[in-house]
XYZ file of N, CA, C and O in Angstrom:
884
model
N 5.245 -9.453 -24.870
C 3.797 -8.803 -24.993
C 3.555 -8.555 -25.355
O 4.569 -7.061 -25.865
N 2.126 -8.089 -25.392
C 1.696 -7.007 -26.436
C 1.598 -5.629 -26.349
O 1.701 -5.243 -24.719
N 1.533 -4.376 -27.140
C 1.986 -3.136 -26.577
C 0.618 -2.376 -26.219
O -0.180 -2.926 -27.054
N 0.524 -2.509 -24.312
C -0.609 -1.193 -24.177
C -0.831 -0.486 -24.682
O -0.252 0.660 -24.695
N -1.735 -0.101 -24.941
C -3.063 1.457 -25.371
C -2.772 2.600 -24.562
O -2.674 2.422 -23.272
N -2.211 3.679 -24.751
C -1.672 3.975 -23.782
C -2.566 5.722 -23.221
O -3.704 5.324 -23.648
N -3.066 5.604 -22.149
C -4.428 6.812 -21.804
C -3.951 8.416 -22.154
O -2.998 9.167 -21.841
N -4.983 8.972 -22.316
C -5.266 10.219 -22.298
C -5.466 10.716 -21.808
O -6.002 10.905 -20.861
N -4.316 12.333 -21.940
C -5.513 12.997 -20.591
C -7.045 13.047 -20.697
O -7.128 13.601 -19.006
N -7.817 13.247 -21.136
C -9.237 13.755 -20.977
C -9.307 12.173 -20.290
O -10.755 12.728 -19.517
N -9.091 11.427 -20.997
C -9.636 9.553 -20.299
C -9.099 9.692 -19.195
O -9.375 9.355 -17.512
N -7.825 9.614 -18.681
C -7.290 10.552 -17.107
C -8.788 11.559 -16.487
O -9.125 11.432 -15.194
N -8.826 12.749 -16.745
C -9.779 13.582 -15.767
C -11.443 13.084 -15.374
O -11.679 13.180 -14.845
N -11.521 12.107 -17.078
C -12.614 11.285 -16.765
C -12.855 10.036 -15.830
O -13.074 9.920 -14.473
N -11.408 9.952 -15.947
C -11.474 8.748 -14.620
C -11.528 8.904 -12.962
O -11.964 8.918 -12.636
N -10.560 10.870 -12.973
C -10.834 11.051 -11.524
C -12.049 11.202 -10.959
O -12.117 11.690 -10.500
N -12.895 11.512 -12.698
C -14.310 11.884 -11.886
C -15.302 10.946 -10.841
O -16.149 10.025 -9.717
N -14.264 9.220 -11.120
C -14.618 7.689 -10.940
C -14.150 7.692 -9.714
O -14.943 6.988 -8.939
N -13.364 8.199 -9.908
C -12.340 8.089 -8.599
C -12.539 8.652 -7.766
O -12.564 7.686 -5.733
N -13.132 9.927 -7.550
C -13.847 10.271 -6.491
C -14.546 10.054 -5.780
O -15.163 10.680 -4.907
N -16.061 9.185 -7.081
C -16.652 9.318 -6.187
C -16.403 7.868 -6.123
O -17.423 6.707 -4.588
N -15.330 6.442 -6.011
C -15.557 5.223 -4.948
C -14.989 5.834 -3.735
O -14.767 4.869 -2.984
N -14.459 6.902 -3.849
C -13.657 7.978 -2.403
C -14.976 7.902 -1.286
O -15.620 8.387 -1.207
N -15.578 7.626 0.030
C -16.274 7.510 0.634
C -16.022 8.984 1.260
O -16.837 9.496 2.286
N -14.881 8.589 1.923
C -14.669 9.834 3.443
C -14.410 10.394 3.916
O -15.439 11.439 4.750
N -14.873 8.891 5.045
C -15.477 9.042 6.592
C -14.425 9.221 7.390
O -12.980 9.364 7.086
N -14.833 10.003 7.919
C -13.581 10.250 8.989
C -13.399 8.784 9.996
O -14.066 8.619 10.815
N -12.070 8.841 10.645
C -12.068 7.709 10.889
C -12.266 7.804 12.679
O -11.891 9.040 13.144
N -12.633 7.293 13.121
C -11.814 7.351 15.095
C -11.960 5.423 15.044
O -11.969 4.928 14.269
N -12.205 5.310 16.648
C -11.755 3.446 17.203
C -12.837 2.577 16.653
O -14.150 2.768 16.728
N -12.905 1.654 15.855
C -13.479 0.642 15.619
C -12.841 -0.604 16.836
O -12.649 -1.271 17.855
N -14.157 -1.953 16.603
C -14.050 -2.844 16.816
C -12.688 -3.605 16.427
O -11.971 -4.236 17.074
N -12.786 -3.922 15.342
C -12.002 -4.373 14.348
C -12.135 -3.896 13.236
O -12.624 -3.142 12.198
N -10.945 -4.181 12.713
C -10.411 -4.083 10.707
C -9.882 -5.335 9.599
O -9.949 -6.005 10.942
N -10.223 -5.544 8.454
C -10.762 -6.328 7.480
C -9.657 -5.297 6.488
O -10.730 -4.628 5.746
N -8.234 -5.864 6.341
C -7.944 -5.342 5.730
C -7.937 -6.149 4.246
O -7.883 -7.967 3.845
N -9.148 -5.524 2.555
C -9.257 -6.665 1.635
C -7.915 -6.617 1.250
O -6.918 -5.922 -0.113
N -7.739 -8.163 0.979
C -6.501 -8.602 0.035
C -6.938 -7.936 -2.120
O -7.969 -7.640 -2.606
N -6.480 -7.731 -2.246
C -5.432 -6.767 -3.839
C -4.283 -7.276 -4.016
O -3.838 -7.740 -3.852
N -4.558 -6.677 -5.764
C -3.111 -6.559 -6.052
C -2.675 -5.803 -5.284
O -0.802 -5.555 -5.353
N -2.577 -4.947 -4.618
C -2.350 -3.482 -3.726
C -1.183 -3.591 -2.690
O -2.509 -3.783 -2.177
N -0.054 -3.697 -2.538
C 0.148 -3.858 -1.549
C -0.051 -2.563 -0.354
O 0.131 -3.375 1.119
N -0.006 -1.321 -0.534
C -0.537 0.085 -0.055
C -1.286 -0.547 1.539
O -1.669 0.125 2.001
N -2.165 -1.408 0.965
C -3.676 -2.006 1.957
C -2.703 -2.351 3.603
O -3.353 -1.759 4.662
N -1.977 -3.156 2.704
C -1.604 -3.716 3.983
C -0.472 -2.067 5.136
O -0.223 -2.356 6.199
N 0.137 -1.765 3.903
C 0.751 -0.731 5.078
C -0.234 0.277 5.607
O -0.076 0.716 6.033
N -0.995 0.513 4.878
C -2.154 1.411 5.080
C -2.488 0.752 6.632
O -3.140 0.901 7.902
N -3.132 -0.677 6.965
C -3.605 -1.179 7.931
C -2.392 -1.419 9.044
O -3.166 -0.917 9.799
N -1.221 -1.049 7.927
C -0.296 -1.543 9.247
C -0.514 0.262 10.534
O -0.465 0.462 11.680
N -0.052 1.707 9.921
C 0.125 2.823 10.173
C -1.718 2.975 10.610
O -1.789 3.207 11.805
N -2.854 2.342 10.221
C -4.131 2.134 11.299
C -3.775 1.515 12.756
O -4.242 2.440 13.667
N -3.335 0.516 12.146
C -2.851 -0.343 13.631
C -2.046 0.750 15.019
O -2.475 0.671 16.072
N -1.381 1.299 14.131
C -0.224 1.732 15.272
C -0.695 2.755 14.902
O -0.433 3.311 16.909
N -1.666 3.977 14.660
C -2.166 4.524 16.226
C -3.446 4.594 17.075
O -3.942 4.948 17.280
N -3.348 3.794 16.968
C -4.489 2.685 18.041
C -5.899 2.789 17.626
O -7.259 3.154 18.888
N -6.762 2.761 16.292
C -7.869 2.674 15.889
C -8.641 1.612 16.053
O -9.758 1.250 16.011
N -7.371 -0.095 15.424
C -8.916 -1.091 16.235
C -7.704 -2.209 16.342
O -6.126 -1.957 16.345
N -8.021 -2.914 17.851
C -6.945 -4.090 18.646
C -6.870 -5.283 17.383
O -6.077 -6.100 18.112
N -7.881 -5.793 16.520
C -8.191 -6.851 15.593
C -7.534 -6.677 14.668
O -8.754 -6.030 13.371
N -7.433 -7.097 13.518
C -7.101 -7.058 12.095
C -7.180 -8.394 11.242
O -6.341 -8.654 11.584
N -7.633 -8.332 10.690
C -8.147 -9.409 9.743
C -7.394 -9.742 7.940
O -7.535 -8.210 7.392
N -6.490 -10.368 7.238
C -6.695 -9.831 6.216
C -6.738 -10.717 5.299
O -7.208 -12.089 6.327
N -8.050 -11.115 4.446
C -8.477 -11.895 3.836
C -8.396 -11.731 2.209
O -7.958 -10.617 1.588
N -8.313 -13.072 1.849
C -7.817 -13.090 0.237
C -6.944 -14.308 0.144
O -6.222 -14.202 0.665
N -7.212 -15.119 -0.562
C -6.416 -16.633 -1.886
C -5.670 -15.286 -2.802
O -4.905 -14.681 -2.651
N -5.868 -15.679 -3.986
C -5.867 -15.141 -5.592
C -6.300 -14.362 -6.208
O -8.324 -15.113 -6.424
N -6.107 -13.988 -7.103
C -7.519 -13.877 -8.398
C -6.502 -13.557 -10.186
O -4.986 -13.775 -9.722
N -7.021 -13.322 -10.954
C -5.625 -13.303 -12.180
C -5.077 -12.138 -11.457
O -3.730 -12.777 -12.203
N -5.533 -10.704 -11.261
C -4.470 -9.887 -11.346
C -3.261 -9.736 -10.182
O -2.663 -9.531 -9.763
N -3.541 -11.088 -8.745
C -2.810 -11.220 -7.971
C -1.605 -12.322 -7.496
O -1.049 -12.269 -7.264
N -1.906 -13.356 -8.378
C -1.861 -14.310 -8.747
C 0.130 -14.438 -8.595
O 0.606 -15.039 -8.092
N 1.036 -13.608 -9.367
C 1.836 -14.515 -10.290
C 2.716 -13.078 -8.905
O 4.281 -13.254 -8.341
N 2.471 -12.174 -8.350
C 2.266 -11.703 -6.793
C 3.580 -11.910 -6.373
O 3.342 -11.455 -5.064
N 1.756 -12.119 -5.831
C 1.604 -12.644 -4.777
C 1.229 -14.659 -4.180
O -0.325 -14.997 -4.056
N 1.935 -15.381 -4.899
C 1.711 -17.206 -5.159
C 0.992 -17.501 -3.825
O 0.797 -18.884 -4.673
N 1.596 -17.041 -2.494
C 1.431 -17.498 -1.990
C 0.105 -17.083 -0.821
O -1.023 -17.174 0.938
N -0.367 -15.905 -2.148
C -1.900 -15.643 -1.036
C -2.238 -13.620 -0.921
O -1.088 -13.988 -0.332
N -3.055 -13.549 -1.104
C -2.864 -11.837 -0.620
C -3.254 -11.878 0.691
O -2.189 -10.704 0.821
N -4.122 -12.451 1.757
C -4.031 -11.936 2.754
C -2.840 -12.229 3.353
O -2.572 -11.799 4.561
N -2.184 -13.726 2.733
C -0.646 -14.244 3.610
C 0.268 -12.762 3.262
O 1.600 -12.841 4.193
N 0.250 -12.347 1.734
C 1.824 -12.139 1.694
C 1.060 -10.499 2.591
O 1.690 -9.870 3.115
N -0.703 -9.963 2.332
C -0.300 -8.212 3.504
C 0.022 -9.009 4.724
O 0.561 -7.595 5.490
N -0.687 -9.713 5.709
C 0.331 -10.303 7.055
C 2.068 -10.360 7.219
O 1.959 -9.625 7.652
N 1.739 -10.208 6.134
C 3.993 -10.514 6.345
C 4.166 -8.980 5.925
O 6.235 -8.788 7.278
N 3.522 -8.318 5.223
C 3.897 -7.129 4.978
C 3.333 -6.033 6.626
O 4.418 -5.095 7.090
N 2.734 -6.181 6.796
C 1.905 -5.819 8.343
C 3.681 -6.320 9.576
O 3.130 -5.070 10.098
N 3.566 -7.484 9.497
C 4.480 -7.874 10.936
C 5.861 -6.660 10.679
O 6.647 -6.647 11.606
N 6.235 -7.283 9.372
C 7.331 -6.057 9.019
C 7.842 -4.761 9.723
O 8.461 -4.190 9.597
N 6.380 -4.194 8.850
C 5.606 -2.534 9.882
C 5.113 -2.653 11.545
O 4.888 -1.982 11.389
N 5.460 -3.709 12.286
C 5.779 -3.541 13.566
C 4.699 -3.974 13.881
O 3.852 -4.038 14.927
N 3.322 -4.115 13.559
C 2.024 -5.252 13.906
C 1.921 -6.409 14.667
O 3.388 -7.609 14.434
N 2.126 -6.570 15.377
C 1.691 -7.686 16.534
C 1.250 -9.231 16.223
O 0.228 -9.240 15.247
N 2.368 -10.427 15.749
C 1.328 -10.821 15.195
C -0.101 -11.590 16.643
O -0.594 -12.255 15.023
N 0.366 -11.503 16.831
C -1.816 -11.870 17.086
C -2.327 -10.814 17.754
O -3.674 -11.203 17.336
N -2.120 -9.787 16.639
C -3.317 -8.544 16.583
C -3.652 -9.066 15.166
O -4.584 -8.645 15.033
N -3.269 -10.428 14.545
C -3.292 -10.208 13.146
C -3.562 -11.717 12.803
O -4.071 -12.666 13.641
N -5.469 -11.194 12.121
C -6.270 -12.789 12.048
C -5.997 -12.968 10.712
O -6.304 -11.910 10.097
N -5.934 -14.479 9.748
C -5.179 -14.750 9.102
C -7.082 -15.098 8.011
O -7.047 -16.681 8.543
N -7.948 -14.411 6.270
C -8.338 -15.717 6.362
C -7.851 -16.117 4.229
O -8.259 -14.674 3.992
N -7.388 -16.898 4.245
C -7.005 -17.335 3.327
C -8.037 -17.734 2.470
O -7.292 -17.662 0.905
N -9.236 -18.040 2.145
C -9.852 -18.475 1.550
C -10.791 -17.545 0.171
O -11.128 -18.503 -0.813
N -10.648 -16.580 0.649
C -11.817 -15.232 0.040
C -11.194 -15.370 -1.952
O -10.199 -14.236 -1.846
N -12.530 -15.366 -2.286
C -11.251 -15.484 -4.154
C -12.577 -13.694 -4.655
O -12.677 -13.486 -5.473
N -13.348 -13.379 -4.307
C -14.260 -12.147 -4.339
C -15.210 -11.086 -3.132
O -14.543 -11.786 -2.397
N -15.331 -10.592 -3.146
C -16.094 -9.454 -1.462
C -16.382 -9.812 -1.477
O -16.304 -9.323 0.139
N -17.279 -10.384 -1.709
C -19.067 -11.180 -0.633
C -18.281 -12.272 0.230
O -18.500 -11.821 1.528
N -16.999 -13.238 -0.128
C -16.316 -13.933 0.420
C -15.144 -12.830 1.622
O -15.890 -13.689 2.654
N -14.626 -12.263 0.862
C -14.110 -11.122 1.479
C -15.133 -11.019 3.414
O -14.244 -11.560 4.057
N -16.310 -10.300 3.233
C -16.121 -9.591 4.181
C -17.555 -11.869 4.891
O -16.816 -11.363 6.725
N -18.485 -11.636 4.670
C -18.459 -13.054 4.964
C -17.688 -14.654 5.770
O -17.344 -14.496 6.808
N -16.785 -14.309 5.299
C -15.127 -15.264 5.600
C -14.477 -14.157 6.513
O -14.708 -15.210 8.476
N -14.011 -13.540 6.342
C -13.730 -11.908 7.579
C -14.912 -12.525 8.956
O -14.248 -12.515 9.859
N -16.166 -12.061 8.343
C -16.981 -11.797 9.338
C -16.426 -13.560 10.588
O -17.000 -13.669 11.656
N -16.825 -14.386 9.979
C -17.074 -16.358 10.134
C -15.599 -16.187 11.015
O -15.219 -16.943 12.430
N -14.468 -15.959 10.942
C -12.882 -15.477 11.210
C -13.445 -14.539 12.956
O -12.717 -15.219 13.576
N -13.350 -13.620 12.676
C -13.991 -12.532 13.879
C -14.421 -13.440 14.973
O -14.208 -13.601 15.925
N -16.029 -13.850 14.525
C -16.731 -14.976 15.359
C -15.596 -16.108 15.776
O -15.986 -16.583 17.290
N -15.021 -16.978 15.578
C -14.251 -17.775 15.418
C -12.959 -17.576 16.484
O -13.215 -17.948 17.911
N -12.817 -16.687 16.628
C -11.826 -16.285 17.345
C -12.400 -15.316 19.096
O -11.832 -14.027 19.411
N -13.850 -15.075 18.671
C -15.010 -14.399 20.153
C -15.025 -12.951 19.949
O -15.359 -12.160 20.510
N -14.943 -12.948 18.674
C -15.253 -11.834 18.138
C -16.513 -10.862 17.523
O -16.012 -11.958 16.455
N -17.663 -9.920 17.970
C -18.763 -9.919 17.643
C -18.994 -8.574 17.326
O -19.570 -8.458 17.848
N -17.729 -7.942 17.077
C -18.002 -6.614 16.681
C -18.788 -6.199 15.647
O -19.956 -6.123 15.299
N -19.792 -4.159 16.576
C -19.916 -3.867 15.724
C -19.958 -2.720 15.228
O -20.817 -2.069 14.665
N -18.981 -2.222 14.946
C -18.532 -1.183 14.101
C -16.501 -1.766 13.551
O -15.537 -2.550 13.995
N -16.597 -1.659 12.660
C -15.809 -3.092 11.381
C -15.256 -1.333 10.475
O -15.307 -0.513 9.296
N -13.894 -0.975 10.642
C -12.998 -0.119 9.613
C -12.438 -1.582 8.237
O -12.208 -2.338 8.485
N -13.163 -1.099 7.496
C -12.504 -1.430 5.646
C -11.745 -1.164 5.268
O -11.573 0.472 4.850
N -10.258 -1.407 5.524
C -9.420 -0.672 4.400
C -9.193 -1.923 2.861
O -9.052 -2.739 2.504
N -8.744 -0.461 2.336
C -9.162 -1.713 0.990
C -8.202 -0.206 0.073
O -7.530 0.679 0.255
N -7.978 -1.138 -1.054
C -7.387 0.767 -2.926
C -8.717 1.372 -2.353
O -9.852 1.070 -2.126
N -7.588 2.844 -2.963
C -8.747 3.387 -2.840
C -9.922 3.644 -3.608
O -11.374 3.890 -2.671
N -10.244 3.297 -4.369
C -11.745 2.877 -5.993
C -12.461 1.436 -5.062
O -12.855 1.603 -5.782
N -12.365 1.086 -4.126
C -12.603 -0.017 -3.387
C -13.372 0.151 -1.916
O -14.497 -0.320 -2.118
N -13.242 1.933 -2.165
C -14.206 2.215 -0.255
C -15.612 1.445 -0.809
O -15.643 0.770 0.216
N -16.122 2.257 -1.781
C -17.596 2.098 -1.808
C -18.043 1.406 -1.985
O -19.169 0.569 -1.722
N -17.858 0.127 -3.127
C -17.519 -1.204 -3.258
C -17.640 -1.702 -2.100
O -18.966 -2.916 -1.357
N -16.360 -1.980 -1.429
C -16.810 -2.508 -0.300
C -17.867 -2.163 0.834
O -18.399 -3.116 1.589
N -17.375 -1.716 1.047
C -19.074 -0.783 1.798
C -20.223 -1.411 1.060
O -21.437 -2.140 3.166
N -20.364 -1.044 -0.152
C -21.952 -1.906 0.129
C -22.247 -2.747 -0.480
O -23.526 -3.192 0.788
N -21.331 -3.315 -0.322
C -21.408 -5.234 -0.267
C -21.684 -5.730 1.941
O -21.607 -6.325 1.540
N -20.415 -5.019 2.450
C -20.639 -4.977 3.784
C -21.443 -4.395 3.886
O -22.388 -5.648 5.205
N -22.242 -4.182 4.173
C -23.183 -3.281 4.132
C -24.760 -4.415 4.200
O -25.680 -4.279 5.065
N -24.506 -4.613 2.885
C -26.077 -6.020 2.390
C -25.864 -6.803 3.493
O -26.587 -8.033 3.591
N -24.381 -7.714 3.667
C -23.461 -8.978 3.229
C -24.415 -8.950 5.324
O -23.726 -10.357 6.216
N -23.174 -7.471 6.288
C -23.106 -8.025 7.394
C -24.582 -6.896 8.084
O -23.892 -5.983 8.631
N -25.410 -7.033 8.394
C -26.389 -6.644 8.649
C -25.873 -5.641 10.452
O -25.430 -7.144 10.590
N -26.492 -4.600 11.378
C -26.093 -4.629 12.506
C -25.143 -3.977 12.596
O -24.563 -3.525 14.252
N -23.690 -3.796 12.006
C -23.010 -3.433 11.901
C -22.051 -2.490 11.343
O -22.751 -1.714 9.816
N -21.403 -0.453 12.197
C -21.655 0.230 11.040
C -20.124 0.226 10.727
O -19.184 -0.290 11.434
N -19.957 0.561 9.617
C -19.024 0.478 8.947
C -17.662 1.547 8.102
O -18.669 2.778 8.199
N -17.404 1.761 8.382
C -16.660 2.716 8.244
C -14.799 2.539 6.623
O -14.800 1.113 6.546
N -14.912 3.908 5.907
C -14.176 3.180 5.579
C -12.447 3.657 4.788
O -12.297 4.497 5.353
N -11.121 3.401 5.041
C -9.811 3.911 4.716
C -9.578 3.321 3.390
O -9.656 1.957 3.360
N -8.466 3.671 3.369
C -7.320 3.487 2.054
C -6.077 3.668 2.841
O -6.338 5.334 3.061
N -5.865 3.489 1.294
C -4.171 5.088 1.872
C -4.195 6.319 1.147
O -5.498 6.539 0.103
N -4.109 7.335 1.830
C -4.445 8.980 1.515
C -3.218 9.626 0.178
O -2.986 10.402 0.269
N -3.791 8.855 -1.410
C -3.186 9.058 -2.176
C -3.765 9.937 -2.709
O -5.156 9.474 -3.505
N -3.550 10.985 -3.347
C -3.893 11.959 -4.854
C -4.408 10.674 -5.747
O -3.491 9.772 -6.355
N -5.394 10.638 -6.955
C -5.631 10.209 -7.966
C -3.705 9.778 -8.629
O -3.619 8.781 -9.514
N -3.265 10.650 -9.496
C -2.233 11.307 -10.350
C -1.073 10.003 -9.743
O 0.048 9.532 -10.248
N -1.653 10.137 -8.021
C -0.409 10.059 -7.245
C -0.486 8.264 -7.314
O 0.569 7.262 -7.120
N -1.421 7.608 -7.032
C -1.801 6.159 -7.393
C -1.389 6.291 -8.597
O -1.300 5.115 -8.669
N -1.149 6.648 -9.390
C -0.683 6.118 -11.345
C 0.743 6.104 -10.933
O 1.212 4.958 -11.074
N 1.162 6.867 -10.489
C 2.025 7.099 -10.684
C 2.832 5.663 -9.918
O 3.940 4.576 -9.860
N 2.599 4.795 -8.299
C 2.447 3.787 -7.751
C 2.696 2.932 -7.979
O 2.927 2.044 -7.613
N 0.935 3.062 -8.675
C 0.744 1.591 -9.749
C 1.764 0.871 -10.804
O 1.975 0.110 -11.352
N 2.287 2.457 -11.684
C 2.772 2.156 -12.722
C 2.475 1.494 -13.590
O 3.044 1.213 -14.999
N 0.622 1.485 -14.418
C -0.016 0.860 -15.522
C -1.313 1.751 -15.270
O -2.264 0.998 -14.733
N -0.953 2.780 -16.185
C -2.525 3.761 -16.063
C -4.258 2.678 -16.753
O -4.451 3.023 -16.250
N -3.787 1.970 -17.042
C -4.535 1.480 -18.267
C -4.404 0.422 -17.157
O -6.099 0.138 -17.224
N -4.157 -0.096 -16.485
C -5.168 -1.107 -15.482
C -5.616 -0.489 -14.027
O -6.302 -0.926 -13.888
N -5.395 0.308 -14.190
C -5.670 1.162 -12.610
C -7.096 1.729 -13.811
O -8.722 1.592 -13.175
N -7.521 2.125 -14.647
C -8.052 2.872 -15.595
C -9.117 1.627 -15.405
O -10.683 1.706 -15.595
N -8.955 0.557 -16.473
C -9.707 -0.734 -16.033
C -10.012 -1.016 -14.898
O -12.243 -1.173 -14.004
N -9.660 -1.028 -13.931
C -10.114 -1.562 -12.503
C -11.051 -0.349 -12.217
O -12.247 -0.458 -11.133
N -10.804 0.943 -11.716
C -11.354 1.600 -12.013
C -13.086 1.340 -12.319
O -14.621 1.266 -11.890
N -13.243 1.514 -13.535
C -13.973 1.261 -14.578
C -15.211 0.139 -14.544
O -16.138 0.296 -13.693
N -14.405 -0.633 -13.741
C -15.030 -2.170 -12.713
C -15.646 -2.226 -12.131
O -16.908 -3.110 -11.529
N -14.760 -1.557 -10.952
C -15.149 -1.330 -9.854
C -16.623 -0.514 -9.676
O -18.169 -0.543 -9.416
N -16.596 0.310 -10.844
C -18.378 1.015 -10.771
C -19.525 0.302 -10.957
O -20.507 0.557 -10.981
N -18.961 -0.462 -12.338
C -19.771 -1.314 -12.832
C -20.321 -2.669 -11.664
O -21.775 -3.240 -11.702
N -20.155 -2.934 -11.138
C -20.156 -3.346 -10.052
C -20.871 -2.722 -9.162
O -21.758 -3.530 -8.227
N -20.589 -1.190 -8.658
C -21.736 -1.069 -7.849
C -23.069 -0.218 -8.017
O -23.855 -0.402 -7.353
N -22.855 -1.087 -9.940
C -23.955 -0.293 -11.246
C -25.043 -1.766 -10.563
O -26.293 -1.749 -10.183
N -24.393 -2.962 -11.078
C -25.017 -4.068 -11.088
C -25.517 -4.957 -9.416
O -26.126 -5.740 -9.865
N -24.270 -5.171 -8.716
C -24.522 -5.684 -8.411
C -25.440 -5.694 -7.315
O -26.426 -7.002 -6.239
N -26.493 -4.807 -6.986
C -27.584 -4.356 -6.256
C -28.757 -5.155 -7.254
O -29.771 -6.213 -5.939
N -28.896 -5.596 -7.948
C -29.580 -6.388 -8.732
C -29.372 -8.044 -8.752
O -30.248 -8.153 -8.829
N -28.327 -8.427 -8.564
C -28.137 -9.193 -8.230
C -28.036 -9.737 -6.698
O -28.522 -11.191 -5.872
N -28.885 -8.600 -5.839
C -28.763 -8.580 -4.041
C -27.192 -8.798 -3.665
O -26.597 -9.589 -2.581
N -25.800 -9.027 -4.139
C -24.556 -8.331 -3.265
C -24.341 -7.219 -2.844
O -23.377 -7.432 -2.189
N -25.320 -6.511 -2.942
C -24.829 -5.312 -2.410
C -25.891 -4.218 -2.471
O -26.929 -3.937 -2.640
N -25.787 -2.745 -2.005
C -26.782 -1.473 -1.985
C -26.568 -1.020 -2.511
O -25.749 -0.920 -3.346
N -27.799 -0.126 -2.920
C -28.472 0.829 -3.865
C -27.614 1.589 -3.008
O -26.834 2.104 -2.407
N -26.631 2.340 -4.668
C -25.995 3.737 -4.857
C -26.081 4.509 -4.978
O -26.120 4.115 -6.909
N -26.184 5.627 -5.233
C -26.581 6.674 -5.829
C -25.434 7.057 -6.836
O -24.160 7.709 -6.332
N -25.787 6.863 -8.750
C -24.448 7.079 -9.205
C -24.191 8.018 -10.333
O -25.640 8.700 -10.128
N -24.065 9.664 -9.562
C -24.311 10.691 -9.501
C -23.825 11.093 -11.785
O -23.267 9.835 -11.999
N -25.089 11.811 -12.591
C -24.974 11.664 -13.907
C -23.494 11.809 -13.959
O -23.108 10.923 -15.420
N -21.913 12.711 -13.901
C -21.892 12.963 -14.732
C -21.158 11.813 -14.846
O -19.575 11.379 -15.228
N -21.149 10.987 -13.040
C -19.703 10.217 -12.887
C -20.426 8.383 -14.439
O -19.608 8.239 -14.929
N -21.372 8.720 -14.491
C -21.983 7.779 -14.719
C -21.230 7.522 -16.837
O -21.014 6.929 -17.661
N -21.203 9.028 -17.129
C -21.342 9.698 -18.988
C -20.154 9.186 -18.594
O -19.761 8.495 -19.041
N -19.021 9.524 -17.799
C -17.925 9.048 -17.369
C -17.112 7.483 -17.528
O -16.392 7.365 -18.354
N -18.275 7.143 -17.106
C -18.604 5.556 -16.976
C -18.589 5.087 -18.319
O -17.806 4.196 -19.243
N -19.053 5.534 -18.644
C -19.991 4.793 -19.887
C -18.885 4.970 -21.128
O -18.860 4.187 -22.656
N -18.285 6.484 -21.531
C -17.620 7.359 -22.371
C -16.368 6.528 -23.026
O -15.242 5.892 -22.911
N -15.481 5.920 -20.772
C -13.997 4.964 -20.925
C -14.636 3.634 -20.905
O -13.928 2.729 -21.832
N -15.846 3.270 -20.920
C -15.807 2.058 -21.276
C -16.185 1.845 -23.373
O -15.793 0.775 -24.452
N -16.620 2.275 -23.497
C -16.955 2.776 -26.221
C -15.210 3.391 -25.903
O -14.746 2.483 -26.957
N -13.962 3.685 -25.234
C -12.335 3.783 -25.345
C -12.365 2.703 -24.732
O -10.761 2.234 -25.630
N -13.195 1.159 -24.477
C -12.223 0.403 -24.804
C -11.730 -0.568 -23.204
O -10.538 -0.776 -23.359
N -11.845 0.358 -22.370
C -11.711 -0.130 -20.555
C -12.281 -0.678 -20.171
O -13.017 -0.917 -19.367
N -11.873 -2.401 -21.061
C -12.897 -3.144 -20.528
C -12.658 -4.505 -19.494
O -13.237 -5.200 -19.954
N -11.922 -4.171 -19.305
C -10.574 -5.395 -19.189
C -11.282 -6.433 -18.080
O -10.652 -7.367 -17.422
N -11.786 -4.741 -16.817
C -12.358 -6.080 -15.511
C -13.824 -5.351 -15.154
O -14.938 -6.024 -14.249
N -14.460 -5.554 -16.626
C -16.360 -5.831 -16.984
C -16.436 -7.116 -17.059
O -16.179 -8.082 -16.844
N -17.742 -7.242 -16.195
C -17.936 -8.621 -15.956
C -19.761 -8.298 -17.110
O -20.069 -7.533 -17.351
N -20.132 -9.741 -17.513
C -21.048 -9.413 -17.828
C -22.293 -9.148 -17.227
O -23.058 -10.048 -15.923
N -22.717 -8.820 -17.602
C -24.276 -8.325 -17.184
C -25.376 -8.137 -17.800
O -25.273 -7.905 -18.558
């Protein structure tokens, strides 16, 4: 395996601006259902279980097949592994619905909506549980694809440096932060998400990190 370039303190500082922007900081309250969005981060399932046990929702959908970043970690699919982890943490099987086919965030939302409808659940309020830096993109996607529903966002309450340590690969996290922000910027033009204002300092941090080579998660735009 090739040597991965280290991350400098200045790059971490710029990435922290993007991290802070991605967090929606919604005040949590009871909702009709929750959706745990599949990813490389099993902390999503941990947080989903915590919030279920706190009584915020009666039904939890885990959604996600695999991506290039998860197939080795979760070989049977993100949603399947997330469900198993939540069961281990005390969430009852009857509270969990499984959506094992989505391969992008739009499908996460649309397929989860279909799974809920098939179970006779048509929620008016939904909690989206994701990686911390995916909160804003998941919110923008859901608002576009599922009108008439109020969405709240949640993730593990970790500080940026703590999250870097938890994942164990700083460059990977920075590339994911940059990639998600690119999608926040570009997806509204493609009809995939609602438009959101990006502060000038956040946009400048994004452009500088792209220039520094943190491009592993960028799409052709």
